[in-house]
Short mmCIF file of C-alpha atoms in Angstrom, two decimals:
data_model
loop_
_atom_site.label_atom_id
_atom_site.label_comp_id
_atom_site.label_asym_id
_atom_site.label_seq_id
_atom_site.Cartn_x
_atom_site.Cartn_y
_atom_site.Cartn_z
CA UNK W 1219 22.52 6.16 12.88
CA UNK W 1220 22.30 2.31 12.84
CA UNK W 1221 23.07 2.70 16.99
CA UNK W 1222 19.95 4.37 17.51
CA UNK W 1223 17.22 3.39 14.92
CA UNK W 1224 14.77 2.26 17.55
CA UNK W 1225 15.38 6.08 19.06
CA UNK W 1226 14.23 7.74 16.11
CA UNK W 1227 10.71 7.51 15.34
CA UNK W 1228 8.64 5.94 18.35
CA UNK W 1229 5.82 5.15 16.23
CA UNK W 1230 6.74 5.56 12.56
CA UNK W 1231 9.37 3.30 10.60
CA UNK W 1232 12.31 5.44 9.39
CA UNK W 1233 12.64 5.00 5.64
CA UNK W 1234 11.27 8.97 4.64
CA UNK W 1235 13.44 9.95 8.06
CA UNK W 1236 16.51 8.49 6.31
CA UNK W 1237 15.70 10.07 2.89
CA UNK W 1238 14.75 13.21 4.43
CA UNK W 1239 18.16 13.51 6.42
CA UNK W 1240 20.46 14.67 2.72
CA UNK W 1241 17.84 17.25 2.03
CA UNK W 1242 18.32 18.98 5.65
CA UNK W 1243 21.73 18.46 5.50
CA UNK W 1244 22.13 20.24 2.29
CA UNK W 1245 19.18 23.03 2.69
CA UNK W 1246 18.70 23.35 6.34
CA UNK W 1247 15.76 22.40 9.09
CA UNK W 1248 12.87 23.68 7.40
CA UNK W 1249 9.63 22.91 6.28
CA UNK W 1250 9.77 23.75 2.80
CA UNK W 1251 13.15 20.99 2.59
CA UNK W 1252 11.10 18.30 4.68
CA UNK W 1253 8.13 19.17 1.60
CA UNK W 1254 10.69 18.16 -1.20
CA UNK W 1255 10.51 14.92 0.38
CA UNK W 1256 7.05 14.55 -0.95
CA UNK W 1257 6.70 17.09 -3.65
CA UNK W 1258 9.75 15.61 -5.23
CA UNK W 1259 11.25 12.20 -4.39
CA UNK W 1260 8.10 10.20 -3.88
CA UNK W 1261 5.32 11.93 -6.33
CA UNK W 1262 8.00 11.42 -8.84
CA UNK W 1263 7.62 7.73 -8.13
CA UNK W 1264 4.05 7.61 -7.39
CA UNK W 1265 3.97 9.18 -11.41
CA UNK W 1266 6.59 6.97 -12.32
CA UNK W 1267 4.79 3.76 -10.94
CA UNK W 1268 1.06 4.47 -11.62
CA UNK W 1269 2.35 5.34 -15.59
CA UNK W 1270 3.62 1.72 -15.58
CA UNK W 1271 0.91 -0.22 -13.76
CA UNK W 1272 -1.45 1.79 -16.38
CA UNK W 1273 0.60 1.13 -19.30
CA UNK W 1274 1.49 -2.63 -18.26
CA UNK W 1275 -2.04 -3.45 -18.27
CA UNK W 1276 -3.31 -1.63 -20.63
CA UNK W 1277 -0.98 0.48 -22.81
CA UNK W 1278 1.25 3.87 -23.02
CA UNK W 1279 -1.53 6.10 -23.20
CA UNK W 1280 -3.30 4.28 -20.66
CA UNK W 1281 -0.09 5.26 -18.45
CA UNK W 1282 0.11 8.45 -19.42
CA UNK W 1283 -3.77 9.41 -18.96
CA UNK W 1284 -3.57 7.56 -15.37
CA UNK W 1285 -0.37 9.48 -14.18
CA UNK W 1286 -2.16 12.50 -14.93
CA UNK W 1287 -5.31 11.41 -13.44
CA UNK W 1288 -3.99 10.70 -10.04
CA UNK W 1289 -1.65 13.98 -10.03
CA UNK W 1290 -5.06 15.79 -10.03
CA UNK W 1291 -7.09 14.41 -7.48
CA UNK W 1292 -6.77 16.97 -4.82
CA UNK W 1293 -6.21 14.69 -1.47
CA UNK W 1294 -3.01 13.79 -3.65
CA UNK W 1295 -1.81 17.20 -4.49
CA UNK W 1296 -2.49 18.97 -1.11
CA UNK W 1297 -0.54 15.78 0.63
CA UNK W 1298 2.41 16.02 -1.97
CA UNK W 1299 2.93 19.54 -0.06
CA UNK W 1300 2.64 18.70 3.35
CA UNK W 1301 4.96 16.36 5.27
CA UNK W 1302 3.46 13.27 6.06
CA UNK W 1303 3.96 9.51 5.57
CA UNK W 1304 0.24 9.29 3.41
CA UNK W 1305 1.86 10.44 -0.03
CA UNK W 1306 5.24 8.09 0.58
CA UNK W 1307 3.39 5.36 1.48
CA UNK W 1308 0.70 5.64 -1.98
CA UNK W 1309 3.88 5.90 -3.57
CA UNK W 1310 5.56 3.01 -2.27
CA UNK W 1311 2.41 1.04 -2.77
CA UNK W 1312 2.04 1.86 -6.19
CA UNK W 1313 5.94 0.95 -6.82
CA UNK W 1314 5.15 -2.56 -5.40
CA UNK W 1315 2.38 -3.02 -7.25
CA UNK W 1316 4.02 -2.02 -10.19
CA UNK W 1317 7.22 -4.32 -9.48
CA UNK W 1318 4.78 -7.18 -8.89
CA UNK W 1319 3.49 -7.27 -12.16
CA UNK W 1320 7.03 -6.69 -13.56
CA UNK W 1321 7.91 -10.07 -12.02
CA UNK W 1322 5.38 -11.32 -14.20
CA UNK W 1323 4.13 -14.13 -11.19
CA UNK W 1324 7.36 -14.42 -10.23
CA UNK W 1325 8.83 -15.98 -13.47
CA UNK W 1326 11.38 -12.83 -14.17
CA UNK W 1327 13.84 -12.93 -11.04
CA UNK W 1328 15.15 -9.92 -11.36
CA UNK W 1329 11.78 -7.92 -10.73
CA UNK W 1330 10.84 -10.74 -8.41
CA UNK W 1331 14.14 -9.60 -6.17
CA UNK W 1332 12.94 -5.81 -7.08
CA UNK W 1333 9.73 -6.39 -5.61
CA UNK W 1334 11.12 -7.91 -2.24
CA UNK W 1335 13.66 -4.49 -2.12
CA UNK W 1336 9.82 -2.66 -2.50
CA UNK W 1337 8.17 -4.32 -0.12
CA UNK W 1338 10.95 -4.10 2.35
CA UNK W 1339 11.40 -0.58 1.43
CA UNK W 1340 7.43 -0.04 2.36
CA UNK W 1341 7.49 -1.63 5.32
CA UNK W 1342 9.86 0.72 6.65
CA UNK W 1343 7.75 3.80 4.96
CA UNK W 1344 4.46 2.46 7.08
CA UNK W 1345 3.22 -0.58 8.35
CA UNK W 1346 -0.30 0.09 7.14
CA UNK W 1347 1.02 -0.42 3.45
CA UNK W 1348 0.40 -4.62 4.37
CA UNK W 1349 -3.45 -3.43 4.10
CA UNK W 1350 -2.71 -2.15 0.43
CA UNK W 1351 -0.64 -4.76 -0.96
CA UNK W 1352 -2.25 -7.77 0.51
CA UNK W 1353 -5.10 -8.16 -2.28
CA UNK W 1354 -2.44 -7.54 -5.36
CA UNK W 1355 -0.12 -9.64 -3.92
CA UNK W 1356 -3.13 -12.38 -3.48
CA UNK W 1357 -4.40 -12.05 -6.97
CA UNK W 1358 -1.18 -12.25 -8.13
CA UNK W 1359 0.33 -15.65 -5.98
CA UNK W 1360 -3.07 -17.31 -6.65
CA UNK W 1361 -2.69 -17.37 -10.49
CA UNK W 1362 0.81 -18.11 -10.44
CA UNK W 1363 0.26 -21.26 -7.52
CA UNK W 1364 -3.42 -22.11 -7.87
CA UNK W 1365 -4.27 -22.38 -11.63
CA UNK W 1366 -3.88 -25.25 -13.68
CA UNK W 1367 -0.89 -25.22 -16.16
CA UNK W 1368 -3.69 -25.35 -18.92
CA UNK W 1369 -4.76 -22.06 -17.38
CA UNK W 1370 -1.65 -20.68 -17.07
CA UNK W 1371 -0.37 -21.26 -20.37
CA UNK W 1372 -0.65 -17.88 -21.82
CA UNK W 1373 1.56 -16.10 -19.33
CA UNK W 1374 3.21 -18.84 -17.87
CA UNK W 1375 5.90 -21.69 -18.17
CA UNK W 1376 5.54 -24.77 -16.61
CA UNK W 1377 8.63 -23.89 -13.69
CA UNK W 1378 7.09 -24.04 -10.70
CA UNK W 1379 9.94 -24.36 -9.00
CA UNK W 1380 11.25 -21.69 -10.08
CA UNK W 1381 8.07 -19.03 -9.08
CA UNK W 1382 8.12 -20.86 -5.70
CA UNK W 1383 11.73 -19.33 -5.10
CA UNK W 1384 11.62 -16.26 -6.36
CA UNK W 1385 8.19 -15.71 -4.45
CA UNK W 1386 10.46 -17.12 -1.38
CA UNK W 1387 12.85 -14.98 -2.01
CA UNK W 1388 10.51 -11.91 -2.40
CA UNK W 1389 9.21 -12.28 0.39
CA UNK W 1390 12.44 -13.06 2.59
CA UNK W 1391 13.87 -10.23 0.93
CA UNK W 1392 11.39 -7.89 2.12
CA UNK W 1393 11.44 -9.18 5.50
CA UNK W 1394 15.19 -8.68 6.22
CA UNK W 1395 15.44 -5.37 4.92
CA UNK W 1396 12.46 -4.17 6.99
CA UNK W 1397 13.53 -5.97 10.37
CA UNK W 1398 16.07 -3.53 9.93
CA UNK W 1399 13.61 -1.29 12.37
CA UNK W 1400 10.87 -3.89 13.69
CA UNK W 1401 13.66 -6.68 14.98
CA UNK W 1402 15.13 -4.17 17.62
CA UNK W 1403 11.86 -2.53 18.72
CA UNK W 1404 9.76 -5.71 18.70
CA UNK W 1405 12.59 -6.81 21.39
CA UNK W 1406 13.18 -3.81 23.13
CA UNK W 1407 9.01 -2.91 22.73
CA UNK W 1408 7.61 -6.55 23.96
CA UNK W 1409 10.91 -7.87 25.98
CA UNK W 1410 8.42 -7.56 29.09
CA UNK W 1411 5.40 -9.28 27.75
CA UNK W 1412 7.06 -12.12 26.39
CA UNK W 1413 9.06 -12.55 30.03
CA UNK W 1414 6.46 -11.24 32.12
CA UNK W 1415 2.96 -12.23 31.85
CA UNK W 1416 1.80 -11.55 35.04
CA UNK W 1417 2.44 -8.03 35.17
CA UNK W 1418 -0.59 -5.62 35.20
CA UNK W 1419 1.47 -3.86 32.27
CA UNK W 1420 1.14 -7.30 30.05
CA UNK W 1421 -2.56 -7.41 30.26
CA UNK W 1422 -3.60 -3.82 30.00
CA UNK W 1423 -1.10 -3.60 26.50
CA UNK W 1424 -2.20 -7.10 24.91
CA UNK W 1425 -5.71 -6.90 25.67
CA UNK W 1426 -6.58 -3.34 24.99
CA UNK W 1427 -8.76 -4.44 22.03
CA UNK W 1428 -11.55 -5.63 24.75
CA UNK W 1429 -11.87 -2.48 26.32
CA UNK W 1430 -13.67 -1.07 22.79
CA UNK W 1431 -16.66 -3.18 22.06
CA UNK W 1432 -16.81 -4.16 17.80
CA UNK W 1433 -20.38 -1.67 16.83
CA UNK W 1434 -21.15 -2.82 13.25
CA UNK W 1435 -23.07 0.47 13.30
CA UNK W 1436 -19.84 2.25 13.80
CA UNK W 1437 -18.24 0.06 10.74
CA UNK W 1438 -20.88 1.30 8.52
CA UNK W 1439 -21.04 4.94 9.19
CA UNK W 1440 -17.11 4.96 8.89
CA UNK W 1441 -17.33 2.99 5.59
CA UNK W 1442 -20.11 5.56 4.46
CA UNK W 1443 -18.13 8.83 5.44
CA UNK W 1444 -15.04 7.29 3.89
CA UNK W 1445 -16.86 6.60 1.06
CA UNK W 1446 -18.27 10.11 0.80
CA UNK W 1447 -15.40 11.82 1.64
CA UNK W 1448 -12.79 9.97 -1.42
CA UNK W 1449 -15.98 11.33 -3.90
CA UNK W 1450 -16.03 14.55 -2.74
CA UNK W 1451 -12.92 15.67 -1.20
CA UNK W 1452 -10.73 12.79 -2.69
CA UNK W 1453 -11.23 12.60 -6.17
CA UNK W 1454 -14.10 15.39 -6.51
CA UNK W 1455 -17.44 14.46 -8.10
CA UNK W 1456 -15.89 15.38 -11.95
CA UNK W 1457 -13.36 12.76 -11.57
CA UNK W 1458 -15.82 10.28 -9.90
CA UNK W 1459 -18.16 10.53 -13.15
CA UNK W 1460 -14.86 9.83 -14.69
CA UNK W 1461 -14.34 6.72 -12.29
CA UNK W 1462 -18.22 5.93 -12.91
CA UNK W 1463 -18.09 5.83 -16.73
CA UNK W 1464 -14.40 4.12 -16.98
CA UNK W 1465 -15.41 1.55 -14.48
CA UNK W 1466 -18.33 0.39 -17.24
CA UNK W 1467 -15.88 0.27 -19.63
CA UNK W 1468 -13.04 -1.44 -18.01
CA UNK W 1469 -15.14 -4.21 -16.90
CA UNK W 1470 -16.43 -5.08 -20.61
CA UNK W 1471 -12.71 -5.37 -21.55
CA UNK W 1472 -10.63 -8.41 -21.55
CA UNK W 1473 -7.14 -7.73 -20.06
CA UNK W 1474 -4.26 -9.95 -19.74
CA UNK W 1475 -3.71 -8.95 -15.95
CA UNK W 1476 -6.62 -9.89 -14.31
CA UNK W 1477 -9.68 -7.40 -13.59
CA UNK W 1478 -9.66 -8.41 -9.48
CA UNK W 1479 -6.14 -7.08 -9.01
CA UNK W 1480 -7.07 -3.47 -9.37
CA UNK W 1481 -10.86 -3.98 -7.92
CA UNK W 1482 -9.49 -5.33 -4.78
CA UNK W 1483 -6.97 -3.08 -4.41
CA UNK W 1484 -9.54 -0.32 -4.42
CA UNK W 1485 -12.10 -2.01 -2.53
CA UNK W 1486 -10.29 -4.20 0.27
CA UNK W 1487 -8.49 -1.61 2.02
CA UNK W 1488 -12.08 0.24 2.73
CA UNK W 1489 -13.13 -2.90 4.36
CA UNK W 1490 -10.47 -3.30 6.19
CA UNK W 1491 -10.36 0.23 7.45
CA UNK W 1492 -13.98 0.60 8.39
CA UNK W 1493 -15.39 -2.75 8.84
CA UNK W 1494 -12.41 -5.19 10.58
CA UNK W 1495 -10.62 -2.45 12.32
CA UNK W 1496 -13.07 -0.63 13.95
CA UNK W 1497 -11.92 -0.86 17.54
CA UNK W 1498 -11.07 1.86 20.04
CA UNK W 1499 -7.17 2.50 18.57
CA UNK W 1500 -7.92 1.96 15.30
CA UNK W 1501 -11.14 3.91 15.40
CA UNK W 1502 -9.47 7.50 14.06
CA UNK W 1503 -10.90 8.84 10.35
CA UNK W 1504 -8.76 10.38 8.11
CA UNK W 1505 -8.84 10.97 4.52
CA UNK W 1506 -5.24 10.24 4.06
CA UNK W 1507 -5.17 6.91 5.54
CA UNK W 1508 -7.31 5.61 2.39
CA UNK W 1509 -4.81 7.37 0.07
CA UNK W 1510 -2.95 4.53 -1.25
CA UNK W 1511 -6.19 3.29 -2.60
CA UNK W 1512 -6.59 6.16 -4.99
CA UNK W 1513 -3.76 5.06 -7.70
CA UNK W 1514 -6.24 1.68 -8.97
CA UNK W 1515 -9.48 4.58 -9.13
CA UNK W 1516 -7.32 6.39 -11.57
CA UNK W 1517 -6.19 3.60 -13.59
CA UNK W 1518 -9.77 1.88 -14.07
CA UNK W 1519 -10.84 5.61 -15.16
CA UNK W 1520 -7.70 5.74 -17.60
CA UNK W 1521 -8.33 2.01 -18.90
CA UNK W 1522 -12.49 2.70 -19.34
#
């Protein structure tokens, strides 16, 4: 197996290939095995992780109304039958997410080391989950980091030290479990740019991006249908009144985990998706792709 992890998957990391591999093993090639992948293993922890995030910041029924919430939105239950990396990748968002607040900015150590096994872990599910973690993971650094100790005070010791390593460590963590895959196919995949930049093969790979023109027109039509499409075929319109209504509500309460982490977390990955990349390769639509950003809609509604 370890031989021939670059072989595997030519464009996919291999974490759901290596949890899929028991489940054929036991119950044979088949679709409805490769299914249990999603309908079982990672909706369990998608439930599992959303119930925490919703009862961490706000409280158990919070996490109880949000797990059900996000169970029913129906891009979430037709992908939790079909065998894709969308639904393992919301999952292992929502798991990091979940394990970052744990680490409660990176003061426990434990959960800070359980967060860098997470983010490793997600790395390896999909690479796109760095568009989904990058605002909690800001939010999150900047308050432990950035505020004044008079600021921090009611969540915080004065060990900064000590945050600095475990974030380190986090981090590290996350990276050597993940290079796992990327360390042998970034050498195998780029040996012959790095050695040979003036082949015809260098130029055409690392400057695709200026063959597809940036159209801010584009950006905004994609951020529009995106938009359109989570309300209506996402979420549905019900659970968007839901959203609507919560969202008042939420904002008007104060919270001991800051408001931004579960705004940005919603809102940052549509950006990113419609408005930065916007180029030729990245310029594909899919519902799914914006899945991970559905878990934060759910708890807001829950919380309002």
């Amino acid at each position: 197996f370890f031989q021939n992890i670059i072989k595997i998957n030519k464009f996919y990391p291999i974490f759901v290939n290596m949890i899929a591999s028991p489940f054929y093993a036991i119950f044979g090639r088949s679709q409805d095995a490769g299914v249990m992948i999603n309908s079982g293993i990672f909706l369990g922890i998608l439930i599992f992780s959303v119930y925490g995030i919703g009862k961490k910041i706000g409280n158990r029924q919070t996490g109880v109304v949000s797990a059900f919430i996000v169970t029913m939105y129906p891009l979430i239950f037709t992908q939790s039958r079909i065998y894709l990396l969308d639904l393992p990748l919301t999952a292992m968002v929502s798991l990091s997410v979940y394990l970052l607040l744990c680490a409660n900015y990176f003061e426990n150590r434990k959960y800070s080391i359980l967060f860098g096994v997470g983010l490793g872990f997600s790395l390896l599910t999909k690479i796109n989950f760095i568009i989904f973690i990058i605002a909690p993971l800001f939010i999150v650094a900047y308050k432990a980091f950035s505020l004044s100790y008079k600021e921090r005070k009611p969540f915080l010791c004065d060990d900064m030290p000590k945050r600095k390593l475990n974030f380190a460590h986090s981090l590290l963590l996350g990276l050597l479990i993940s290079s796992i895959y990327y360390a042998p196919r970034f050498v195998v995949t780029y040996k012959n740019l790095l050695f040979s930049p003036s082949s015809p093969t260098f130029f055409s790979n690392r400057f695709w991006f200026l063959k597809y023109p940036y159209s801010f027109h584009d950006a905004l039509a994609s951020f529009w249908w995106y938009l359109q499409a989570t309300v209506n075929k996402g979420i549905t319109f019900l659970f968007f009144v839901f959203f609507v209504i919560g969202l008042y509500f939420f904002l008007k309460r104060k919270l001991q985990t800051s408001k931004l982490l579960l705004l940005l977390w919603m809102i940052i990955p549509f950006i990113l998706l419609t408005f930065v990349f916007r180029t030729g390769f990245w310029a594909s639509t899919e519902l799914r792709y914006i899945m991970p950003s559905l878990p934060p809609i759910a708890i807001i509604s829950s919380i309002g």
